mmCIF file of C-alpha atoms (C1' of nucleotides) in Angstrom:
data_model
loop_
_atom_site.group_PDB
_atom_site.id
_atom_site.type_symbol
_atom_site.label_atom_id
_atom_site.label_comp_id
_atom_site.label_asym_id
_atom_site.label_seq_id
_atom_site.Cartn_x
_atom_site.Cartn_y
_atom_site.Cartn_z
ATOM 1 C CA UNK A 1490 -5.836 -35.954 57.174
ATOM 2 C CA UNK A 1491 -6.613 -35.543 53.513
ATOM 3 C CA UNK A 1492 -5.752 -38.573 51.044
ATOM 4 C CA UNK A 1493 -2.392 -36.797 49.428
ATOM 5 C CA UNK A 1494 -3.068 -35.504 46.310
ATOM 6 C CA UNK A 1495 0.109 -36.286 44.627
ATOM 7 C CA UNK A 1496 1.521 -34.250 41.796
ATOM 8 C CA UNK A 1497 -0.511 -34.571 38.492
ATOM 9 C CA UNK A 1498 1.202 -36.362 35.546
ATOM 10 C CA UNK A 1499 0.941 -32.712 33.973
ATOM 11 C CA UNK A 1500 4.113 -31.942 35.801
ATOM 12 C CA UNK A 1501 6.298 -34.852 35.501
ATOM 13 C CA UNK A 1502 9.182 -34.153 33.506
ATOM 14 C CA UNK A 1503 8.609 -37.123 31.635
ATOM 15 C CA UNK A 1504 5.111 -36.646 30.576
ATOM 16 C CA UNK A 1505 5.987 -33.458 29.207
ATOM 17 C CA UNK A 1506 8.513 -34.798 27.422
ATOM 18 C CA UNK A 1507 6.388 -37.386 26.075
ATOM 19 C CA UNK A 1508 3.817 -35.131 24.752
ATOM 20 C CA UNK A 1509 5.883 -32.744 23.153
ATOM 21 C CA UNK A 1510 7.537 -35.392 21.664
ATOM 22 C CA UNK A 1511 4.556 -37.254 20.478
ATOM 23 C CA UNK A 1512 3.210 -33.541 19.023
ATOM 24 C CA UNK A 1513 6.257 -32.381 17.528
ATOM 25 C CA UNK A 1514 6.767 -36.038 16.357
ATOM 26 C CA UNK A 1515 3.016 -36.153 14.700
ATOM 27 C CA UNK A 1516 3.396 -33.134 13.062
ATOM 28 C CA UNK A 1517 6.664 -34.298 11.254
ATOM 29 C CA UNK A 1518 5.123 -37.394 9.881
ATOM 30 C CA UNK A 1519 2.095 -35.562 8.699
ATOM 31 C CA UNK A 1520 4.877 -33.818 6.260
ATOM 32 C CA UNK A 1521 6.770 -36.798 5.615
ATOM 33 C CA UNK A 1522 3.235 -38.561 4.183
ATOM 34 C CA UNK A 1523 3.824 -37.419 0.955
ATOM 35 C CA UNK A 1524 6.544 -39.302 0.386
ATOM 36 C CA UNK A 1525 5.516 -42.325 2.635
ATOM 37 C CA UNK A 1526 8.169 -42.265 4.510
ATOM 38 C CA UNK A 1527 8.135 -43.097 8.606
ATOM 39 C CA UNK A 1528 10.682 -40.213 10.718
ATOM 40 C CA UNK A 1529 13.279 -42.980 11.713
ATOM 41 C CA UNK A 1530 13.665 -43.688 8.197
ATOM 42 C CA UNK A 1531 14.567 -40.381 7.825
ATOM 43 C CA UNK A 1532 17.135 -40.421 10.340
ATOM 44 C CA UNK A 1533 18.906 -43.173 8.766
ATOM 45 C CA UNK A 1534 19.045 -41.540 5.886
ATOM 46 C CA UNK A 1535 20.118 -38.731 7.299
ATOM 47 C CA UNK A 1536 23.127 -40.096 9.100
ATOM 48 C CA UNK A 1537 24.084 -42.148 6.096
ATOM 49 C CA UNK A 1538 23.808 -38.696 4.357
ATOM 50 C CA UNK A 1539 27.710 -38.228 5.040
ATOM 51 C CA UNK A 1540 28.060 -41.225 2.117
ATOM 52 C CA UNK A 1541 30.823 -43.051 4.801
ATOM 53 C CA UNK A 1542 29.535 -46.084 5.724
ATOM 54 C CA UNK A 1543 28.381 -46.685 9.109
ATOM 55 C CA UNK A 1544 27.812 -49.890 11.140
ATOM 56 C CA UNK A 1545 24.323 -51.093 12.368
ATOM 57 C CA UNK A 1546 25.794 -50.984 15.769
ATOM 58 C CA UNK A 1547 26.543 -46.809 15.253
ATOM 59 C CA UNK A 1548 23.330 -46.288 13.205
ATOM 60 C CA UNK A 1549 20.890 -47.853 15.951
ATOM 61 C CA UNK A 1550 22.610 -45.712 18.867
ATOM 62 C CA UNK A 1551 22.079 -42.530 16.195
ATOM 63 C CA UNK A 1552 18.580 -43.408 15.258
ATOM 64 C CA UNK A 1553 17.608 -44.112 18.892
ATOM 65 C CA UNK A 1554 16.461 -47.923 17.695
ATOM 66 C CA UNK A 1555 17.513 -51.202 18.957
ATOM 67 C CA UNK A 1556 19.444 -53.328 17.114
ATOM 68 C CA UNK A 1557 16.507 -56.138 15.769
ATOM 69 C CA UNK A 1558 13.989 -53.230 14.652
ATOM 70 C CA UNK A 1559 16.635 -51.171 12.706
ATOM 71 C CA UNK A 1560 17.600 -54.539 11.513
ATOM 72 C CA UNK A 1561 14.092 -55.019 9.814
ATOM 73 C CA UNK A 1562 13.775 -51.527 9.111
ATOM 74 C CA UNK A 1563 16.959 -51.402 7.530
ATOM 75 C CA UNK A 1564 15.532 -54.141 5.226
ATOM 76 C CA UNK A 1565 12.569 -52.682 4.649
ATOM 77 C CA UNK A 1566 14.906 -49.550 3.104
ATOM 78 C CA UNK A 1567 16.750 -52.314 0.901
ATOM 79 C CA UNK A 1568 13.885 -53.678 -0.464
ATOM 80 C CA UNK A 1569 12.579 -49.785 -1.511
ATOM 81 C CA UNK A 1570 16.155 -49.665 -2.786
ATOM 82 C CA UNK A 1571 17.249 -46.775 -0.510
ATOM 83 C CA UNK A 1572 20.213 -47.806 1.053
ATOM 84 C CA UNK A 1573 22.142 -51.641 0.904
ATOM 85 C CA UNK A 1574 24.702 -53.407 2.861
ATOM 86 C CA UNK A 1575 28.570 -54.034 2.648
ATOM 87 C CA UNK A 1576 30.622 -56.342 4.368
ATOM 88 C CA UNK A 1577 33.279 -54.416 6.804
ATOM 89 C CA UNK A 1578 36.545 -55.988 5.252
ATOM 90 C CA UNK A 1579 38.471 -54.451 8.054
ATOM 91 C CA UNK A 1580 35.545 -56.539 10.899
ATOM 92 C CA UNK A 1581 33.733 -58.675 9.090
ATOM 93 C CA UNK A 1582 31.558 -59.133 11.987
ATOM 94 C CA UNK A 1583 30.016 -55.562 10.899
ATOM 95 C CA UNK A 1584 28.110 -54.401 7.827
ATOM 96 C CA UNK A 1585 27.949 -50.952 6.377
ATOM 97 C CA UNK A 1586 25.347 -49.033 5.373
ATOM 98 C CA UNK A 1587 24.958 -46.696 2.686
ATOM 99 C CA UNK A 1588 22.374 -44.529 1.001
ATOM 100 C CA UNK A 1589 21.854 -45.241 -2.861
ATOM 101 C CA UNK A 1590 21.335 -42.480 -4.682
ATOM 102 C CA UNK A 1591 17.622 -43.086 -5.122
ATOM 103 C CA UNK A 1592 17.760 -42.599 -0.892
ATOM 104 C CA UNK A 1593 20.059 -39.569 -1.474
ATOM 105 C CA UNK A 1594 17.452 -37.605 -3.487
ATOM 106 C CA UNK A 1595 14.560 -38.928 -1.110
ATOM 107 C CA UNK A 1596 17.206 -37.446 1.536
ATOM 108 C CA UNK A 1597 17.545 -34.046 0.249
ATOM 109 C CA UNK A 1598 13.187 -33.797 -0.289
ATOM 110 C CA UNK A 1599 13.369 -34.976 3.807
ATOM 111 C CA UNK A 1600 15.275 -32.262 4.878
ATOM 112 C CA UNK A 1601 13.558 -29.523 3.244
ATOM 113 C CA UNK A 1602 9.990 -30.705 4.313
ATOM 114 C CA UNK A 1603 12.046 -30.743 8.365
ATOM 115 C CA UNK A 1604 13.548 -27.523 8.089
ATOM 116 C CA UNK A 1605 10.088 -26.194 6.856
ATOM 117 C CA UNK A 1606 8.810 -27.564 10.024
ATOM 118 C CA UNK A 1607 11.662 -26.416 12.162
ATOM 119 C CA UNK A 1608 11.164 -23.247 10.372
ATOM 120 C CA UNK A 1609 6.987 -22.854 11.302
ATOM 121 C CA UNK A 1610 8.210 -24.483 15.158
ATOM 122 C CA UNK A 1611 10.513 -21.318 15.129
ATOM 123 C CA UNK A 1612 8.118 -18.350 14.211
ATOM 124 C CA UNK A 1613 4.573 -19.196 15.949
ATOM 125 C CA UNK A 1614 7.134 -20.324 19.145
ATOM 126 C CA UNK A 1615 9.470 -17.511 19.047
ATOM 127 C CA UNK A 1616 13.533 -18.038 18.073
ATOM 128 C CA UNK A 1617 14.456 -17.401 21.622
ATOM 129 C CA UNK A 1618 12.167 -19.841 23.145
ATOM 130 C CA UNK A 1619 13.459 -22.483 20.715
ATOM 131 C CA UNK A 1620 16.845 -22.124 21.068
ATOM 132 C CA UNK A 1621 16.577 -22.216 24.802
ATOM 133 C CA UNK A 1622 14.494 -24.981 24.610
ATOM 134 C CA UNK A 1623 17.228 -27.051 22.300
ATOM 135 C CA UNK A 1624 20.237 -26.106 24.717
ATOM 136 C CA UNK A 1625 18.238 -27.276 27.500
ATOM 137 C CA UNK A 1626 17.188 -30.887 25.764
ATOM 138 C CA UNK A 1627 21.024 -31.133 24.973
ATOM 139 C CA UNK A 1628 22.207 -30.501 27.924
ATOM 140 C CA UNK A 1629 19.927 -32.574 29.919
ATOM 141 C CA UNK A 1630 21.095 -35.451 27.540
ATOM 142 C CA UNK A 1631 24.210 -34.979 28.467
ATOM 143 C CA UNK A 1632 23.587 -35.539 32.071
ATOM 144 C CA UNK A 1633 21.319 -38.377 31.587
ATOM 145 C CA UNK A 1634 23.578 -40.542 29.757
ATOM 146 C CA UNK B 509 30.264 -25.424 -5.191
ATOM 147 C CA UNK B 510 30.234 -28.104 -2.367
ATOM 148 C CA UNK B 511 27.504 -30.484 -1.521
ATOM 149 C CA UNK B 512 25.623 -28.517 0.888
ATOM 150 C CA UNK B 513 26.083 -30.074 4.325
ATOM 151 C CA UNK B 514 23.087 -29.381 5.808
ATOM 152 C CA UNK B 515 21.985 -29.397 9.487
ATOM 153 C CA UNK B 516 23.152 -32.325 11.477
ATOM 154 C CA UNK B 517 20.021 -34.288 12.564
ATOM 155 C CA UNK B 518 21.462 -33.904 16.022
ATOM 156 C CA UNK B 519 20.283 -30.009 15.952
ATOM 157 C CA UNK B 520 16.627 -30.793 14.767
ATOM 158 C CA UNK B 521 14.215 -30.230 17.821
ATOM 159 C CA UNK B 522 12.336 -33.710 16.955
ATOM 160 C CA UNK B 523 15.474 -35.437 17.460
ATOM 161 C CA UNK B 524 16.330 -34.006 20.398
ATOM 162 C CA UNK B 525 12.766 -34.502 22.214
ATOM 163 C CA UNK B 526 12.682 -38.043 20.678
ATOM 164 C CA UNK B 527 16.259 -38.400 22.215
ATOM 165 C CA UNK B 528 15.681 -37.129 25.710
ATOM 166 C CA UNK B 529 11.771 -38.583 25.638
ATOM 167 C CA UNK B 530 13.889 -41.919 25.095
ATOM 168 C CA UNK B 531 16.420 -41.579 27.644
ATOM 169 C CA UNK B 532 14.128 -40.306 30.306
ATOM 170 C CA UNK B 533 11.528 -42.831 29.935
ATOM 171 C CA UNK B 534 14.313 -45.602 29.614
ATOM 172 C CA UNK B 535 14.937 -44.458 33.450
ATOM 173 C CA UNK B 536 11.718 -44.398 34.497
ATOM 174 C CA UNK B 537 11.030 -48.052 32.857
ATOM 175 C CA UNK B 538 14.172 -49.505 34.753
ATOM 176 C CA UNK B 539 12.642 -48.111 38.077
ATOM 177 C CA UNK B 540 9.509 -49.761 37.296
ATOM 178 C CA UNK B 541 11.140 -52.637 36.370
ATOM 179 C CA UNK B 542 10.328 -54.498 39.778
ATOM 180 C CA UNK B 543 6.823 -53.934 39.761
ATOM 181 C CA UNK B 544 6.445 -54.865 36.286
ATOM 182 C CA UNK B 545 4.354 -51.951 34.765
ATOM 183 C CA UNK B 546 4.956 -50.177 31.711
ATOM 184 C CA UNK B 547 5.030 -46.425 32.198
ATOM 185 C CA UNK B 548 2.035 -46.258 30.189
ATOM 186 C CA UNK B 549 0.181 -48.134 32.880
ATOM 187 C CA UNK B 550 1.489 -45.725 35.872
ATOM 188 C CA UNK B 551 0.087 -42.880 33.629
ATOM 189 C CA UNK B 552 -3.035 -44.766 33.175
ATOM 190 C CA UNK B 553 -3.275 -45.056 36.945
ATOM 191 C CA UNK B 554 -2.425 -41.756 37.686
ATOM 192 C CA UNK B 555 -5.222 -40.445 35.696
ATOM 193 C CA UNK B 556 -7.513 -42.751 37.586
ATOM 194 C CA UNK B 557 -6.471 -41.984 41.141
ATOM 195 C CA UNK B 558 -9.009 -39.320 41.604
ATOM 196 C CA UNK B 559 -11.571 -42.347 41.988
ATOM 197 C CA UNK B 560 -13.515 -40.154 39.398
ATOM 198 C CA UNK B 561 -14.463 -42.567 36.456
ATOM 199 C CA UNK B 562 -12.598 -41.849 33.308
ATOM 200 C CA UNK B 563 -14.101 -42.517 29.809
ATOM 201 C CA UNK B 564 -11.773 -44.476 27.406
ATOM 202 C CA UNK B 565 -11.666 -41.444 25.174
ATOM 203 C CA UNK B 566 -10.447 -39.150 27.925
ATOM 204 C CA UNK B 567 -7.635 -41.811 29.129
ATOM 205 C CA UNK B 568 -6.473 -42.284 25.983
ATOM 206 C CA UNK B 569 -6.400 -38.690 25.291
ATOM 207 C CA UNK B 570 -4.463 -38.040 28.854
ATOM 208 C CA UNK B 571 -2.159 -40.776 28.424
ATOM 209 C CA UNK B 572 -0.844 -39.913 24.738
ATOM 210 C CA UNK B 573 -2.658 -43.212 23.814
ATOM 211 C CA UNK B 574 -4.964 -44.045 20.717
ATOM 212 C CA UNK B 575 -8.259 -45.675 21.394
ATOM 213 C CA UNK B 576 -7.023 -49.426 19.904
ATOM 214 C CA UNK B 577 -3.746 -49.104 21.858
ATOM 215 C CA UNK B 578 -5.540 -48.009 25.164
ATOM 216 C CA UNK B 579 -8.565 -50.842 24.700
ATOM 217 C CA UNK B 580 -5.786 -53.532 24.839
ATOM 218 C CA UNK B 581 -3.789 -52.328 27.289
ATOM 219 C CA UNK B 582 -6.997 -51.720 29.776
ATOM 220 C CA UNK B 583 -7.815 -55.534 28.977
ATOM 221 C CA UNK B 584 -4.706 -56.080 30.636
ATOM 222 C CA UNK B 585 -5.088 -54.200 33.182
ATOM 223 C CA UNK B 586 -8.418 -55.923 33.866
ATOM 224 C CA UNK B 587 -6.816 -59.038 33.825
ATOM 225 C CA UNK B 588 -4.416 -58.014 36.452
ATOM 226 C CA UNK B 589 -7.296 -56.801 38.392
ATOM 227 C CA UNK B 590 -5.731 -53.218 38.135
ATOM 228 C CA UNK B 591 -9.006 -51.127 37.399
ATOM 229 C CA UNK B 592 -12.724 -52.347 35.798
ATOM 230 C CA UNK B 593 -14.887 -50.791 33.528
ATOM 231 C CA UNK B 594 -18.304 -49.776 34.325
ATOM 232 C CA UNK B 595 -20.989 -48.685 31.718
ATOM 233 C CA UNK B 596 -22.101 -44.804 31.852
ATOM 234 C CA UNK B 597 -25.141 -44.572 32.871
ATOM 235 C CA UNK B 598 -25.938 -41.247 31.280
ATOM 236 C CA UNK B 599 -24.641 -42.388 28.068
ATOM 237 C CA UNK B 600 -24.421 -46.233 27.278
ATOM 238 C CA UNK B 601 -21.573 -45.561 24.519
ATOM 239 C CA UNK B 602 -19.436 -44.908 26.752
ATOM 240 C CA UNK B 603 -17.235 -47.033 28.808
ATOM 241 C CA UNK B 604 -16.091 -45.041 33.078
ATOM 242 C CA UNK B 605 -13.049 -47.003 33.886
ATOM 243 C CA UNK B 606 -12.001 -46.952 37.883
ATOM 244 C CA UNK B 607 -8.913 -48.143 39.794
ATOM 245 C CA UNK B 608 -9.451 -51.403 41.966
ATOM 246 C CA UNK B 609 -7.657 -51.019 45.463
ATOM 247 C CA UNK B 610 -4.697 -53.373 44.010
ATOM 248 C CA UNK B 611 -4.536 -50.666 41.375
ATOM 249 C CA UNK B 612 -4.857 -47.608 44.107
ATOM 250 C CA UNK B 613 -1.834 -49.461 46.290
ATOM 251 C CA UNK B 614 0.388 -50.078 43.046
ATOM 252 C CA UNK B 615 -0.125 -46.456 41.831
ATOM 253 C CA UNK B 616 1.436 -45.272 45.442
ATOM 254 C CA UNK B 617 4.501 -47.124 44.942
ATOM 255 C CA UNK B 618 5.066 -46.247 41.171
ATOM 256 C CA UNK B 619 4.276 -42.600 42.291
ATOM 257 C CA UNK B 620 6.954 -42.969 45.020
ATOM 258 C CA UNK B 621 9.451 -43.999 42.728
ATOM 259 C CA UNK B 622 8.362 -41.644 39.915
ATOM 260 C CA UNK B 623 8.937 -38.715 42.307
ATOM 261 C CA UNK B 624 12.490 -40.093 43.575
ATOM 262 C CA UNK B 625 13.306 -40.158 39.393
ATOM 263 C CA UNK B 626 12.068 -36.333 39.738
ATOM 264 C CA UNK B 627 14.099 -35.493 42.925
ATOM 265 C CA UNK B 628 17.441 -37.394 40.983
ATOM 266 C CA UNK B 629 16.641 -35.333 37.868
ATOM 267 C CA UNK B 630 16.480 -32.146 39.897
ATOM 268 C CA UNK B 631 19.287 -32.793 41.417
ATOM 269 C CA UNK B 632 21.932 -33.630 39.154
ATOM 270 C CA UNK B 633 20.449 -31.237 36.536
ATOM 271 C CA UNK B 634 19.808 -28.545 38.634
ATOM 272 C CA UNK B 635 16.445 -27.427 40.047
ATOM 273 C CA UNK B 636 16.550 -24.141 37.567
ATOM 274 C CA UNK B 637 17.312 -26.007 34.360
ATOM 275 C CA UNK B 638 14.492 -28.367 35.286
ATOM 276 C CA UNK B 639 12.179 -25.813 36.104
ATOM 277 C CA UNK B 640 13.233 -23.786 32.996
ATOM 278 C CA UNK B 641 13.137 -27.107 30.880
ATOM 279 C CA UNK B 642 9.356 -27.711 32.048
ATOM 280 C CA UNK B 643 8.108 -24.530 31.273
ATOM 281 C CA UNK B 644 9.311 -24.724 27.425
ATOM 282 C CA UNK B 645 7.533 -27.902 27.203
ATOM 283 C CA UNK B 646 4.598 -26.650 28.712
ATOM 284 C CA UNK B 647 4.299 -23.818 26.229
ATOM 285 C CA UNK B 648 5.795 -25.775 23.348
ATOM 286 C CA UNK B 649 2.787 -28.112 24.116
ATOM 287 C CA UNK B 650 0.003 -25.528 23.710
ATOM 288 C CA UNK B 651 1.376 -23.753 20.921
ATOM 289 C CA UNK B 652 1.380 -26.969 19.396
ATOM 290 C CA UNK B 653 -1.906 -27.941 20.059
ATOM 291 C "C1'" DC C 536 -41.149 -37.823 15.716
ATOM 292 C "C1'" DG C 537 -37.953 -40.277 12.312
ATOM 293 C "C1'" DG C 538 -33.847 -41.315 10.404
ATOM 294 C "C1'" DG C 539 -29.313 -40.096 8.746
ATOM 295 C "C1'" DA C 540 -24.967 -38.511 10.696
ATOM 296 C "C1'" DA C 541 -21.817 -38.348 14.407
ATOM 297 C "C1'" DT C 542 -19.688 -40.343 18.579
ATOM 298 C "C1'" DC C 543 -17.750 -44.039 21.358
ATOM 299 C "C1'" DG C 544 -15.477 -48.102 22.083
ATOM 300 C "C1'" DT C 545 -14.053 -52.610 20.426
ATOM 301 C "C1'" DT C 546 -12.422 -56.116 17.188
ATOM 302 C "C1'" DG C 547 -9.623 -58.653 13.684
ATOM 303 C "C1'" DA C 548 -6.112 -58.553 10.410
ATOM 304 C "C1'" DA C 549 -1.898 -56.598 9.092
ATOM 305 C "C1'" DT C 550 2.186 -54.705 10.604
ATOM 306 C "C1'" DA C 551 5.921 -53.577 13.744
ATOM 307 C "C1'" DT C 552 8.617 -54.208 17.865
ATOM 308 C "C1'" DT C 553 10.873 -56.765 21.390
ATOM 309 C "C1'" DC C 554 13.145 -60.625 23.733
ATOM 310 C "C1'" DA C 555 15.961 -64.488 23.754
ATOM 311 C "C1'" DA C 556 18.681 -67.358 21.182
ATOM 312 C "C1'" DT C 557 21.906 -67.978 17.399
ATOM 313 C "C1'" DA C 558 25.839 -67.630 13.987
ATOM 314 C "C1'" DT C 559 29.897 -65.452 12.839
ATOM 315 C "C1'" DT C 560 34.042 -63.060 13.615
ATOM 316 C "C1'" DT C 561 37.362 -60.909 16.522
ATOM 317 C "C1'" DT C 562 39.826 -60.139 20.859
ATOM 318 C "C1'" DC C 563 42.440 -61.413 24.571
ATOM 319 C "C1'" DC C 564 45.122 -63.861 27.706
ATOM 320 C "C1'" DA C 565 47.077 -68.117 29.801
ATOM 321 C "C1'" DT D 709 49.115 -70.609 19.782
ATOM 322 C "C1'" DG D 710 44.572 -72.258 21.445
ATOM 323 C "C1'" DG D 711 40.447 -71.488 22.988
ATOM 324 C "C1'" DA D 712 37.240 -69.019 25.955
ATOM 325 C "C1'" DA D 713 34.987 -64.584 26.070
ATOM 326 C "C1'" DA D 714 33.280 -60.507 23.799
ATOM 327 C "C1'" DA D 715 31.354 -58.013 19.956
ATOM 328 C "C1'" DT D 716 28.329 -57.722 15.936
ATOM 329 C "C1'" DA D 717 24.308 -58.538 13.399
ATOM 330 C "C1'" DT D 718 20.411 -61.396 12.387
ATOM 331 C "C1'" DT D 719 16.491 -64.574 13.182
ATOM 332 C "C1'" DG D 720 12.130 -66.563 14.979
ATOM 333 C "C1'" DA D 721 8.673 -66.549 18.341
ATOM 334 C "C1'" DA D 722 6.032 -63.826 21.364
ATOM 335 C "C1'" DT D 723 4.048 -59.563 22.104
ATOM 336 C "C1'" DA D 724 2.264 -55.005 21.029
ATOM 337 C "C1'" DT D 725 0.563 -51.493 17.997
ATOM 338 C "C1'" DT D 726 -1.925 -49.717 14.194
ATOM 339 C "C1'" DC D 727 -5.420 -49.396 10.543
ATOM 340 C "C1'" DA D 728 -9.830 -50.073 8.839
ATOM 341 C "C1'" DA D 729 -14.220 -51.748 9.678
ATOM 342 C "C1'" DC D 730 -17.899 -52.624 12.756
ATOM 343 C "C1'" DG D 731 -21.817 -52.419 16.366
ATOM 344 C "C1'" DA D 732 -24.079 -49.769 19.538
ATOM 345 C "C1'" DT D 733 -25.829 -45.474 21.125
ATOM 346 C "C1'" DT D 734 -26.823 -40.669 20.888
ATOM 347 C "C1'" DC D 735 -27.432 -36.361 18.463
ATOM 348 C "C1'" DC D 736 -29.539 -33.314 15.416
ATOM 349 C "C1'" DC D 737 -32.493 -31.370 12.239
ATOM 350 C "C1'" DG D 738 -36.241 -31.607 8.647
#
DNA sequence: CGGGAATCGTTGAATATTCAATATTTTCCA
DNA sequence: TGGAAAATATTGAATATTCAACGATTCCCG
């Protein structure tokens, strides 16, 4: 009998996962250069985008971090002046975060160069394929977790 | 006119591959957990198990690694007596690297569990989402490319 | 052939991430 | 109420990754 060949990495759900990710990831950043700005930071800026105030605890679940590296990235951000800290008065165990309105404009220049992306993702990979694509990753979040 | 609200970073495409690239890969790393290898490894492995000889720029390539990240890694690897690097004969720049047998026996029992993470996937996901799911990526990935 | 340009892999320094431990505040229940 | 346990965020040390530069080899073309 043969050594088993065993299933190539190629079609493991979680390689392809990984690569698309990395791709789809790359290609993002290579937009964001401009304004030197790394995709998580983004996200933060993003969720803070709602100008409410969330905890460190909320924003590293949202942002897919852990707590000690949003922790440094978050003071990274402070020190550029794009978002700062409050003290919960209601917990004061938690801080808030919120975007200053230098982070709010950065924001806004964010999301147009991702929706240009999602935009070009859309028409060389079809609006079907996409969409299917998206309901799939969501759902299979949803079971996962 | 209202602040426009704009699109929730939970319906971006990066944020959902970066979200179920986390969460999948999160399971895989716990089931690894007990032989103490980063996924990266396994995939390193993997790639090797055809007893071929793989140059460094090919691995890291195949294992969605860059060439400084992959270097130190292998050194690791060497150290744990995982695989060994041979000079190419044909062309002295480049470096084959080969599994050792420790490395050929670990590989079988991170493939083992790999495939049970694919069989609990398929399962509680459903063997058509998954299959639909992998075929996106697939084509995602070379449209990308 | 000769030599500049390209390729391949590694290294060292700078940067970022992670793990474990800590400080603070709140919760809970005996 | 008192105090142990839990929750929250941060810190410092250890580890890992990245960026730029380098050394060695091969390629290519004048």
């Amino acid at each position: 009998m043969a050594k088993s060949p065993s299933k190539p990495i190629t079609e493991h759900l979680a390689y392809l996962l990984a690569q698309a990710n990395r791709e789809i990831n790359r290609q993002l950043d290579a937009r964001f250069r401009k304004e030197g700005v790394p995709v998580e930071q983004w996200r933060i800026l993003k969720v803070l985008s709602d100008g409410k105030g969330h905890s460190m605890g909320e924003l590293a679940e949202a942002v897919l971090l852990n707590h000690p590296t949003l922790t440094k990235m978050v003071d990274r951000m402070v020190s550029d002046a794009l978002v700062y800290r409050v003290q919960d008065a209601d917990d004061r165990r938690k801080v808030l975060m919120f975007s200053s309105d230098r982070g709010k404009a950065l924001t806004q220049r964010l999301n147009s160069l991702a929706l240009s992306q999602e935009a070009f993702i859309a028409e060389n990979y079809g609006n079907k394929a996409t969409a299917d694509l998206k309901r799939l990753l969501e759902s299979l979040i949803e079971k996962a977790n």
